Structure formats: C-alpha cells, structure tokens
mmCIF file of C-alpha atoms in Angstrom:
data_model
loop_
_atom_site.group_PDB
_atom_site.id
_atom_site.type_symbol
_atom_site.label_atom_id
_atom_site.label_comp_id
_atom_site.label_asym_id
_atom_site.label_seq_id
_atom_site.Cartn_x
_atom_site.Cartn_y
_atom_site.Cartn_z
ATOM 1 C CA UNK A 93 4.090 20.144 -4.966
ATOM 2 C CA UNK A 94 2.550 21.464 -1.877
ATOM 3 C CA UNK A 95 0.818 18.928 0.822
ATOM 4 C CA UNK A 96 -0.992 19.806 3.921
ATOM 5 C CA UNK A 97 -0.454 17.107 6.856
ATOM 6 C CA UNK A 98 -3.491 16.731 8.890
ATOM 7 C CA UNK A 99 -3.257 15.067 12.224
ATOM 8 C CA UNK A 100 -3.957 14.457 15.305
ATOM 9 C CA UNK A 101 -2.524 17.643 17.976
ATOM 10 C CA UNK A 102 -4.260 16.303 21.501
ATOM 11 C CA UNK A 103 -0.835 15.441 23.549
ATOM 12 C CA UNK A 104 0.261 18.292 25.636
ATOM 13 C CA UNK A 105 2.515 20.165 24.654
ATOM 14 C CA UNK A 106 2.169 18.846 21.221
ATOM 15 C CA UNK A 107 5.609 18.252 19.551
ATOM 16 C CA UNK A 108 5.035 16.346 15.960
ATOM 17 C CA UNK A 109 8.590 14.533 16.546
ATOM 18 C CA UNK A 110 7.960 13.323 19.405
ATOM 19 C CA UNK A 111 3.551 12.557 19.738
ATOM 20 C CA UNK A 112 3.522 11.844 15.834
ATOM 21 C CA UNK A 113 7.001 10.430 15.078
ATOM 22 C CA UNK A 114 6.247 8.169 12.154
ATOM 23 C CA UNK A 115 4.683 11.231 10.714
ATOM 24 C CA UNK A 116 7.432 13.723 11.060
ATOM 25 C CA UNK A 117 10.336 10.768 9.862
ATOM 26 C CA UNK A 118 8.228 10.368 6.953
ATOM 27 C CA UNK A 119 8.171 14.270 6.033
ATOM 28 C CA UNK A 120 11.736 14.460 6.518
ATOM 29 C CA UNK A 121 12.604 11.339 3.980
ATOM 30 C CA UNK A 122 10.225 12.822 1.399
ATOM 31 C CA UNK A 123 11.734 16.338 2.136
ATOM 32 C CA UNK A 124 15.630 14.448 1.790
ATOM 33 C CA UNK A 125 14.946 12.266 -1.639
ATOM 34 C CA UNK A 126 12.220 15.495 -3.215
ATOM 35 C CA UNK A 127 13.791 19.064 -2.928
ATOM 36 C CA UNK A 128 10.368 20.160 -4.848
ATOM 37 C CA UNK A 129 7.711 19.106 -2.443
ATOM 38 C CA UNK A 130 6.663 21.224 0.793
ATOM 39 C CA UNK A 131 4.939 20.378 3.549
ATOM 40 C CA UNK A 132 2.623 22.057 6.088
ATOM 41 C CA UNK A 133 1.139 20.406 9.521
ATOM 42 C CA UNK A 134 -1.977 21.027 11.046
ATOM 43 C CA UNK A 135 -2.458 19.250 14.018
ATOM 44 C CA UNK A 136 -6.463 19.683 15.213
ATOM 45 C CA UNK A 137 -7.017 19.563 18.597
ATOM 46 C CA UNK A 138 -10.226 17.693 20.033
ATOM 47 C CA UNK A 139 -12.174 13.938 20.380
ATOM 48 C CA UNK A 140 -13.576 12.726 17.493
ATOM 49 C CA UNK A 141 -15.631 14.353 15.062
ATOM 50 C CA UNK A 142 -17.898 16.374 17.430
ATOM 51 C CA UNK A 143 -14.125 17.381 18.544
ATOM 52 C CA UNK A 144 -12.892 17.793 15.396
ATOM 53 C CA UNK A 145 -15.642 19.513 13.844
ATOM 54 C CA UNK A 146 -15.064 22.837 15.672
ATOM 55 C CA UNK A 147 -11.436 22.584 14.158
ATOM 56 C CA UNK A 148 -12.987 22.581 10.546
ATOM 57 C CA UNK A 149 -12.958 26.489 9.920
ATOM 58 C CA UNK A 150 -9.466 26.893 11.353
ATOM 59 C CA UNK A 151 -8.675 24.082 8.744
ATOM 60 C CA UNK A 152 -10.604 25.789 5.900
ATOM 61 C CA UNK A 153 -8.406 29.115 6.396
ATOM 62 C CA UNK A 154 -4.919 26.698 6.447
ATOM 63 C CA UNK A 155 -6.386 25.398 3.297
ATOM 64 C CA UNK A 156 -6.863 28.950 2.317
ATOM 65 C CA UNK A 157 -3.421 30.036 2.651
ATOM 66 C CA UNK A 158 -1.226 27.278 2.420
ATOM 67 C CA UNK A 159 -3.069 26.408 -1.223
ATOM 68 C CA UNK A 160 -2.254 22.827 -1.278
ATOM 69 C CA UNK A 161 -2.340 20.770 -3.763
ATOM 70 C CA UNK A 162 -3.110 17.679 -1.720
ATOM 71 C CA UNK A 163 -3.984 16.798 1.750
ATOM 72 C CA UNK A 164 -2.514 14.027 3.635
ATOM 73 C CA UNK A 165 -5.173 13.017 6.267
ATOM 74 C CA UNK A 166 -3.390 10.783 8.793
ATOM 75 C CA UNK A 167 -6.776 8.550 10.799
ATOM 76 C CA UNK A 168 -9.991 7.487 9.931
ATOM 77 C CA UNK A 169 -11.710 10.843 11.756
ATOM 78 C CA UNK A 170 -9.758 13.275 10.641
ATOM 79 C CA UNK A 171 -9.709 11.853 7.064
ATOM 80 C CA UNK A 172 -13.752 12.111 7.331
ATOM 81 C CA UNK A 173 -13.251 16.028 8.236
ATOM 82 C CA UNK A 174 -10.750 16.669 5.586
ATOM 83 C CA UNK A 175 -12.974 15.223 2.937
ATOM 84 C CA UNK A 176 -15.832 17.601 3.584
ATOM 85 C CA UNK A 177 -13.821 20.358 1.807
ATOM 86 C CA UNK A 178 -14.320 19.261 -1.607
ATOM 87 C CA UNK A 179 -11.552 21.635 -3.620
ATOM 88 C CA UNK A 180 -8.285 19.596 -2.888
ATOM 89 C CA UNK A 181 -7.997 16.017 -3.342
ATOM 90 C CA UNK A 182 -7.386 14.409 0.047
ATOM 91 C CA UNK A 183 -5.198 10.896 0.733
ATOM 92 C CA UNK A 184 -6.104 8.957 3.975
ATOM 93 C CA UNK A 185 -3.460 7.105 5.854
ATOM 94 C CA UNK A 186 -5.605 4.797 8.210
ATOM 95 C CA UNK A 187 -3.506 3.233 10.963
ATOM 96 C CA UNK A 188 -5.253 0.996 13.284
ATOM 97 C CA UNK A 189 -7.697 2.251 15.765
ATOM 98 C CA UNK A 190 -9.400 4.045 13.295
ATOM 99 C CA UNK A 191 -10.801 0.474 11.766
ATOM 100 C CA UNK A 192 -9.664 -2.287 14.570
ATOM 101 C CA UNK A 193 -12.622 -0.220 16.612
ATOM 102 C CA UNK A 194 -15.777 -1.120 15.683
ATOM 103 C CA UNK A 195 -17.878 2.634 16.544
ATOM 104 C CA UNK A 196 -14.747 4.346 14.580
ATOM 105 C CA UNK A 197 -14.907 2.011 11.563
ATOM 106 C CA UNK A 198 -18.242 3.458 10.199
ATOM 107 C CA UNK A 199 -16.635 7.046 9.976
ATOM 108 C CA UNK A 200 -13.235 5.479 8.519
ATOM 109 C CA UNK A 201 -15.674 3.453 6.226
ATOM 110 C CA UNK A 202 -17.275 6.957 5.217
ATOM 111 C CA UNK A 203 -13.987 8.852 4.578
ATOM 112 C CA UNK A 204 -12.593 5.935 2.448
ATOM 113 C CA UNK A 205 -15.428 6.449 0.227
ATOM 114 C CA UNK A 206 -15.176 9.693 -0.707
ATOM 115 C CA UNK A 207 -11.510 10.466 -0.307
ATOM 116 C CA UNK A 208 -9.256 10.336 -3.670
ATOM 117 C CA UNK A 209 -6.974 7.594 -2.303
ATOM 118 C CA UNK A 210 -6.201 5.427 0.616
ATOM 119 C CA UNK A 211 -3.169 3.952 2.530
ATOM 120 C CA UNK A 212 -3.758 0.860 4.696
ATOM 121 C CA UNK A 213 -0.329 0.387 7.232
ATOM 122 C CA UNK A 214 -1.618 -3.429 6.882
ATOM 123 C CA UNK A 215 -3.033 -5.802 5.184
ATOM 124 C CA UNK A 216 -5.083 -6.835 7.777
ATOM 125 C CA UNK A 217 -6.751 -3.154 7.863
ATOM 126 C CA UNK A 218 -7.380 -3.276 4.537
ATOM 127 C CA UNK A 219 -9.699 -6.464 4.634
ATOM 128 C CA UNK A 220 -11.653 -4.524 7.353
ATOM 129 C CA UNK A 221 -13.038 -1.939 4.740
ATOM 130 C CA UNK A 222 -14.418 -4.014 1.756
ATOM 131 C CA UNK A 223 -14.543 -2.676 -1.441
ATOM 132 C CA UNK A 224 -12.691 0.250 -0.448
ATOM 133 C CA UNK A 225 -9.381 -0.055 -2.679
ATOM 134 C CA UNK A 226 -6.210 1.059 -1.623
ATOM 135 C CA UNK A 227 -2.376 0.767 -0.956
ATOM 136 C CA UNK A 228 -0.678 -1.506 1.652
ATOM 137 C CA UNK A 229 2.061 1.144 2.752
ATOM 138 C CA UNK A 230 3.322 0.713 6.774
ATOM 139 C CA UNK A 231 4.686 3.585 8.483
ATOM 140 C CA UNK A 232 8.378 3.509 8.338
ATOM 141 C CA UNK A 233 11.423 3.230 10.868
ATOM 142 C CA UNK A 234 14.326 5.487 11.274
ATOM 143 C CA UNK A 235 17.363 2.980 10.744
ATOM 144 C CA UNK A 236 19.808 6.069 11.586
ATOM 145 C CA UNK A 237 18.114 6.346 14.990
ATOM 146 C CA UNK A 238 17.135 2.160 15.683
ATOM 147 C CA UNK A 239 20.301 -0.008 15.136
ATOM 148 C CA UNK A 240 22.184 -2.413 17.163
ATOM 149 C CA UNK A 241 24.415 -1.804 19.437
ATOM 150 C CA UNK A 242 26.255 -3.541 22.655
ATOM 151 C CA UNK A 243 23.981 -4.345 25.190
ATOM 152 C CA UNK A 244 26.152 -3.348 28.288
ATOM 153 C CA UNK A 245 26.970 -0.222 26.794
ATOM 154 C CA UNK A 246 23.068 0.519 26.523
ATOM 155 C CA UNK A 247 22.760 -0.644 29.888
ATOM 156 C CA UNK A 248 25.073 1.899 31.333
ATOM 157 C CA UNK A 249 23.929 4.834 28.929
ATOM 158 C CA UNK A 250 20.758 4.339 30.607
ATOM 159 C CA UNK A 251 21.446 3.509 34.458
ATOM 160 C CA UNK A 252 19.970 0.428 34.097
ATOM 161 C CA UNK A 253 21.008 -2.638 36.611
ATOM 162 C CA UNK A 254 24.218 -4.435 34.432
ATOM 163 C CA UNK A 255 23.042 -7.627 36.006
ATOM 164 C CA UNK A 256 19.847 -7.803 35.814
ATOM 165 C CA UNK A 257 17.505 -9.564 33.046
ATOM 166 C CA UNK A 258 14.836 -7.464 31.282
ATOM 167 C CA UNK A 259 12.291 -8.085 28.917
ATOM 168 C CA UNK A 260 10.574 -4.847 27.596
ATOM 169 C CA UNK A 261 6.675 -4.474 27.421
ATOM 170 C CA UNK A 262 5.966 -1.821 24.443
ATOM 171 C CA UNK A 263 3.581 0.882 26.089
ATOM 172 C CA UNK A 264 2.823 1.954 29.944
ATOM 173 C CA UNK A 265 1.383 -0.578 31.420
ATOM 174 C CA UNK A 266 -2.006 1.421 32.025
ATOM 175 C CA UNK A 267 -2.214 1.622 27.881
ATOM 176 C CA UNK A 268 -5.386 -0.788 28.155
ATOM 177 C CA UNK A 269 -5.349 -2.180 24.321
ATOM 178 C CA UNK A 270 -1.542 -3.344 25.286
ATOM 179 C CA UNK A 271 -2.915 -5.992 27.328
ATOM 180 C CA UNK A 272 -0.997 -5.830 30.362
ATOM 181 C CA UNK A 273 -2.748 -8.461 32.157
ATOM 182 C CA UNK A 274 -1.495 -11.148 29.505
ATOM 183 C CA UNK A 275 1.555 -9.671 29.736
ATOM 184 C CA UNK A 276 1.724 -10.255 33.361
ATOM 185 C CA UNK A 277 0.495 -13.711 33.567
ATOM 186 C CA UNK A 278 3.489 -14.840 31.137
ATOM 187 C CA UNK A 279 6.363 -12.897 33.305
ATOM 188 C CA UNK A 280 5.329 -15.265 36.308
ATOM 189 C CA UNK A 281 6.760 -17.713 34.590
ATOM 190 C CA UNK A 282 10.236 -15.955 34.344
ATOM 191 C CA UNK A 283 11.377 -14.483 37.977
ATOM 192 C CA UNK A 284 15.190 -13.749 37.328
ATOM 193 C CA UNK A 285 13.438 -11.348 34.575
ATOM 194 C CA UNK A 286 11.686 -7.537 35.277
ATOM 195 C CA UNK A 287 9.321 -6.252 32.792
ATOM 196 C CA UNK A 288 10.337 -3.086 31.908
ATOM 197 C CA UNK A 289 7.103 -0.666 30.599
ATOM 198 C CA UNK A 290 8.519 1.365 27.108
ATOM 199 C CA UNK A 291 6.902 4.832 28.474
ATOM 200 C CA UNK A 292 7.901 8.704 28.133
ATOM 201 C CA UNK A 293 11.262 7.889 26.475
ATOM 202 C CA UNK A 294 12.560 9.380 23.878
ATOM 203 C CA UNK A 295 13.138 7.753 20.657
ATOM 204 C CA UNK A 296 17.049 7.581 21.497
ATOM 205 C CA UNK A 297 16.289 6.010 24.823
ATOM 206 C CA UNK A 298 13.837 3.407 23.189
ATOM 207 C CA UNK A 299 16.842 2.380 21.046
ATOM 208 C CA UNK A 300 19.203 1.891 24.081
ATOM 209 C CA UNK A 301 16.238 -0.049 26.137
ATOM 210 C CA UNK A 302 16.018 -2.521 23.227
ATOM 211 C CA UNK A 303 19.418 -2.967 22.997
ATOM 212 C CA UNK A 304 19.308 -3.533 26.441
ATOM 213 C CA UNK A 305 16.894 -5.397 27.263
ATOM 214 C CA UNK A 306 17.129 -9.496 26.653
ATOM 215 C CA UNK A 307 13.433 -9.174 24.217
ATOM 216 C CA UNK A 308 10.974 -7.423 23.660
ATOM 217 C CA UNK A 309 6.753 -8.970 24.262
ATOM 218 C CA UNK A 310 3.755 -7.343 22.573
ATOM 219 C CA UNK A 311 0.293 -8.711 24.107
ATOM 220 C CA UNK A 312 -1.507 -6.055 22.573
ATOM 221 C CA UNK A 313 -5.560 -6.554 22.283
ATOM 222 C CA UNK A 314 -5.131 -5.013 18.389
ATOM 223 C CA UNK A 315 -2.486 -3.209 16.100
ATOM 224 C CA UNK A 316 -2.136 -1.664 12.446
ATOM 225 C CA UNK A 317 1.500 -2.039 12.067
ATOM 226 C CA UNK A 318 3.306 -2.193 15.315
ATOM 227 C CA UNK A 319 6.549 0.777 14.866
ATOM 228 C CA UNK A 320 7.875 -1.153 18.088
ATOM 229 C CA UNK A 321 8.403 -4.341 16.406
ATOM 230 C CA UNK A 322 10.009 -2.462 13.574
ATOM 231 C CA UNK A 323 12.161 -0.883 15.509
ATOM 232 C CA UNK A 324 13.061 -3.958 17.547
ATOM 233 C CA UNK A 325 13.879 -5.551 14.380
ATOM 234 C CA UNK A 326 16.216 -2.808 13.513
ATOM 235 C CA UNK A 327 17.914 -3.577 16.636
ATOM 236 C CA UNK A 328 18.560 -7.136 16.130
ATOM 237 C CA UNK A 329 16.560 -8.216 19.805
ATOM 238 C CA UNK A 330 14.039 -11.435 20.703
ATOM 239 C CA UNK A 331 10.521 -10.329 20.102
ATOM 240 C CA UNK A 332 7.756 -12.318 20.882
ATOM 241 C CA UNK A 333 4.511 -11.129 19.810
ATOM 242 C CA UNK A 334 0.382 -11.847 19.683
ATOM 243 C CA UNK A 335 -0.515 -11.938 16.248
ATOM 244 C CA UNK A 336 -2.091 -8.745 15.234
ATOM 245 C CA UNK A 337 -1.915 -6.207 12.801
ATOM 246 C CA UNK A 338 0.580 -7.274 10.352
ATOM 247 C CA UNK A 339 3.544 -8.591 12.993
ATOM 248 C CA UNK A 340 3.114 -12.112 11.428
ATOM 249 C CA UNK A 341 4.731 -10.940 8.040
ATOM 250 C CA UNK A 342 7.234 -8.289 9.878
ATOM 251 C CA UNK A 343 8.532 -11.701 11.969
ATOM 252 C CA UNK A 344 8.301 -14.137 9.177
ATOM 253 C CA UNK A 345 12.197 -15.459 8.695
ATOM 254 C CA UNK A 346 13.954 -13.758 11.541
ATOM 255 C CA UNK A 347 15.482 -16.564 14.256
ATOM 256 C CA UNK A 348 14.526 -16.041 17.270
ATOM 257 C CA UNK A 349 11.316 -14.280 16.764
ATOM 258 C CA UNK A 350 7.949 -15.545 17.365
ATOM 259 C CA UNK A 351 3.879 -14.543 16.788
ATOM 260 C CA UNK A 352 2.050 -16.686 18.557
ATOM 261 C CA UNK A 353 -2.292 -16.562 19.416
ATOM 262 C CA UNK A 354 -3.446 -14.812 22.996
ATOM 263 C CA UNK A 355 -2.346 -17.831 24.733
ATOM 264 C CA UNK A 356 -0.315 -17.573 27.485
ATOM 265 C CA UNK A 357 1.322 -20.521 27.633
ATOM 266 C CA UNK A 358 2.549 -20.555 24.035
ATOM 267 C CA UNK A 359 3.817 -16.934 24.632
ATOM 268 C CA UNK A 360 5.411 -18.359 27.578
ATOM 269 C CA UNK A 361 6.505 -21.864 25.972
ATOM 270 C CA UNK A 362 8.041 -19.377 22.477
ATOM 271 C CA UNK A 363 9.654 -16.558 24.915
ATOM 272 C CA UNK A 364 11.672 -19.575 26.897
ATOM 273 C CA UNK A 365 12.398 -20.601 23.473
ATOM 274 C CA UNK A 366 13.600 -17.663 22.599
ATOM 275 C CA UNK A 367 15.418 -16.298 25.445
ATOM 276 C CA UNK A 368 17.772 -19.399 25.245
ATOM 277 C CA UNK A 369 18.925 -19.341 21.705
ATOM 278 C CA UNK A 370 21.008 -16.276 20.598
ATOM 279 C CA UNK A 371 19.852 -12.520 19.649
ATOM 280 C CA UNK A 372 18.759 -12.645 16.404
ATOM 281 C CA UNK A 373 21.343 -11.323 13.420
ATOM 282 C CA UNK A 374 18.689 -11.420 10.626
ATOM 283 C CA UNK A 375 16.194 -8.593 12.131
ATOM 284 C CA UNK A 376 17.533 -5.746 10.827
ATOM 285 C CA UNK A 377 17.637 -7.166 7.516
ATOM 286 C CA UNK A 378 14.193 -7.491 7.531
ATOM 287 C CA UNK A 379 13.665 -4.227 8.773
ATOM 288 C CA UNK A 380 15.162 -2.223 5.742
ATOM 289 C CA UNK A 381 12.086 -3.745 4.091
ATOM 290 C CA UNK A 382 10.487 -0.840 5.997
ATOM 291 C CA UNK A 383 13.153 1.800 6.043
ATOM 292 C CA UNK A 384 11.545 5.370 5.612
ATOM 293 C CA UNK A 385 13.054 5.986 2.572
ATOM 294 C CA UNK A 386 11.215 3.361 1.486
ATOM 295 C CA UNK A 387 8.114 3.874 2.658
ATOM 296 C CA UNK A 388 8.801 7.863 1.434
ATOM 297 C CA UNK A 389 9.378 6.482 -2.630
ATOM 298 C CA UNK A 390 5.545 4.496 -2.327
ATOM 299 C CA UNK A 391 4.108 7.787 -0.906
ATOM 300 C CA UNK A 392 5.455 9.824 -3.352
ATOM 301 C CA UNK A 393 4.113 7.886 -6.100
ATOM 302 C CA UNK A 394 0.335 8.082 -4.967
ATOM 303 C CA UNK A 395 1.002 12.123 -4.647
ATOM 304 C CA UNK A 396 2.140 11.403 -8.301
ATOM 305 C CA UNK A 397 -0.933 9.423 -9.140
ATOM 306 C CA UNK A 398 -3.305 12.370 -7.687
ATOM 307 C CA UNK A 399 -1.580 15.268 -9.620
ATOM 308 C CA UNK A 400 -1.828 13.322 -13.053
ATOM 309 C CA UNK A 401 -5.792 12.655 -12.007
#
C-alpha cells in the first residue's frame, strides 16, 4: 500500500520532524507495526487556497509518479486541493484551525464532502461539520520521547534555576490564539512562580521543561486536540487547562488536573489547588490511551476500509 502525505511545508527550513511532528511519529508507527505500506510527503508551500492552488500541478506530477493508492490530506485547505484530483481516493485529517475558524470552515466543510473519508482529532470538531460522518482519531504522543523523569535532573539538563518555581505556558507568548493575556492575569496571583513560554525547543527539551517545571497552563482561545496536554500527561505534571478542544476527556480521572471555563479566577482558584497537592501518578496512564501505536492501528484500518471500497 502506497500513501501520499499532504501537508502543510510553510516553516523555514521545513523539517517534517520537527514543524509537523505528530505527522512524522505517526508515519514512523505505521512504518514499525506495517512493513508493507510506504509513504511519501509533500509538503506545499503557500497561504490558503489562492496559496495552495499554485502548488496543485507540482502535486499532480507527485501523484504522477509516486502512484498512490491513497492520499492522506492533513487540514481542511489542503484536503480541499487534494480532492480536486479525482483518480485517488483522498482521507482528510482535520485538526483544529481548519474548523474552530469560522472563514476556514466553509472550505473544510467543502473538502469533507467530497473526500472518501474523514478524521476528526476531536469530538468537538466533529460536531462543527454536521452531517459530515467521520472518525474521532487524535494525533498521537511519542511515549519513548515524553515520560517522567526527576525534576532536578531536568532542571540541570536544561540550565534552568534549581530553586526556582515554574509553571510552563504551551506556545510563545506572541502565539495570539494561546491567550497570553489570560495567562498573565492568573500568574499575578502566584509571584514565587515564572511563566516559562514552551517556544523553539526541541521535542527532547519540551520533555525535560515539563518535567521541570511545577505544571503546565493552557489558556488557549481554541484547540483540536492539544499534543501539549498529551504530552504533559505522559510526563506525570499538574496541568490546568481552559476547556477546549477535547482536554476535558484527556483530563477526566487524573488527580491533580483540572479544565476549568475562561475564568480567571477559577484557573487561579484550580492551579493553587493544584500546585499544593502532589504531581499526579495517574497521567501517563491516561496517556497510553493516545500512544501512537495506537492511534497508527485506527489509521490503518480506514486505509483498509478505502482499499476494500
């Protein structure tokens, strides 16, 4: 079985494992658990579909070559591209931004319609495209990469202050949809702590600075299925989170962990909370739920389901 991965390319110096990470983990789980499937990436470059549009020929002649007998369209955009060549059958993974936004959720809309199948990272996606059927599948973590370990020892891996607190905000803090601002007005409330911005690290580093840090807070405007809170989970660290995308369910159970509504004094009211109980020991339990190879089996068996059609 041949598949052709079509994605997003913009970041400079594109590098799939490190601008499309959830993509390239889940190749290489297929790849490990199904010695009989190849893959190829092509990563268009451009904004939307005017962008995109100019990337369609260069597409056509990967198609041409490569021969695939599915495509793997990762975004609402470039899913409504891929469809427009009618010989293979095309699978859309849609993963937030592509239907939280209202101007992209027409085109995602579009693509759903005519593309052969559909993967929804949440729930909460899903019941933003009515009628359009498809699978609840969320990108998967790397447990070989995410995984607990002692937080002074991350500390000093990293050069980070032994005694001070931290509490780790999941993006730069000029990533607008993170919600800095909410964010900010919670750490007032918690001086003896510095919010530390999760930004140009490596996925290595992002595993020490959760095991460093004392938790993790998401204030994010919108999400499809947050890989930080995943990955936090993995590591066994206090998360408190807005409630978007599907971070209710990923929470639900673990001690220690809270979603809360974009209120800043129940974020701040749950992160004390939090901060003075112990780390969590359930998380990465709950994580394995999500583990790629996982998430690589429930792929597998829509590529399956499109060969048979």
């Amino acid at each position: 079985m041949k598949i052709l991965i079509v994605c997003s390319g913009n970041a400079e110096n594109f590098s799939l494992e490190k601008d499309q990470a959830f993509i390239y983990d889940q190749i290489k789980a297929i790849e490990y658990l199904y010695h009989d499937i190849q893959f190829e990436v092509f990563a268009l470059k451009g904004k939307g579909i005017v962008g995109y549009m100019h990337e369609f020929e260069k597409l056509i002649d990967t198609i041409h070559h490569f021969q695939p007998d599915i495509i793997h369209a990762h975004g609402g955009h470039i899913g409504f591209l891929s469809i427009f060549q009618r010989k293979v059958p095309v699978v859309i993974t849609f993963h937030g931004s592509d239907i939280n936004k209202i101007p992209n959720r027409f085109i995602s809309f579009m693509a759903a319609l005519f593309s052969d199948s559909c993967i929804f990272v949440s729930e909460n996606l899903k019941k933003k495209l009515p009628f359009i059927k498809g699978q609840i599948i969320p990108c998967g973590v790397d447990l070989s990469i995410f995984y607990p370990i002692n937080s002074t020892e991350a500390k000093k891996q990293l050069g980070m202050n032994p005694d001070q607190k931290y509490i780790l905000f999941p993006s730069s803090f000029t990533n607008r949809i993170k919600n800095f601002p909410l964010a900010q007005s919670v750490m007032h409330h918690f001086p003896n702590y510095q919010l530390m911005e999760i930004s140009n690290r490596t996925r290595k580093e992002v595993n020490l600075l959760l095991n460093g840090a004392d938790a993790l807070l998401m204030t994010s405007f919108s999400e499809g299925s947050p890989q930080i809170i995943k990955e936090a989970l993995a590591c066994n660290i206090r998360i408190v989170s807005v409630n978007v995308g599907d971070v209710r369910e990923q929470l639900k159970g673990v001690d220690g962990c809270f979603c809360c509504q974009f209120n800043p004094e129940e974020l701040t009211e749950k992160l004390k909370r939090s901060l003075a109980g112990p780390r969590p020991t359930k998380g990465r339990e709950k994580a394995e739920n999500y583990s790629n190879t996982r998430i690589a089996e429930a792929i597998v068996v829509i590529y399956n389901q499109l060969l048979k059609k």
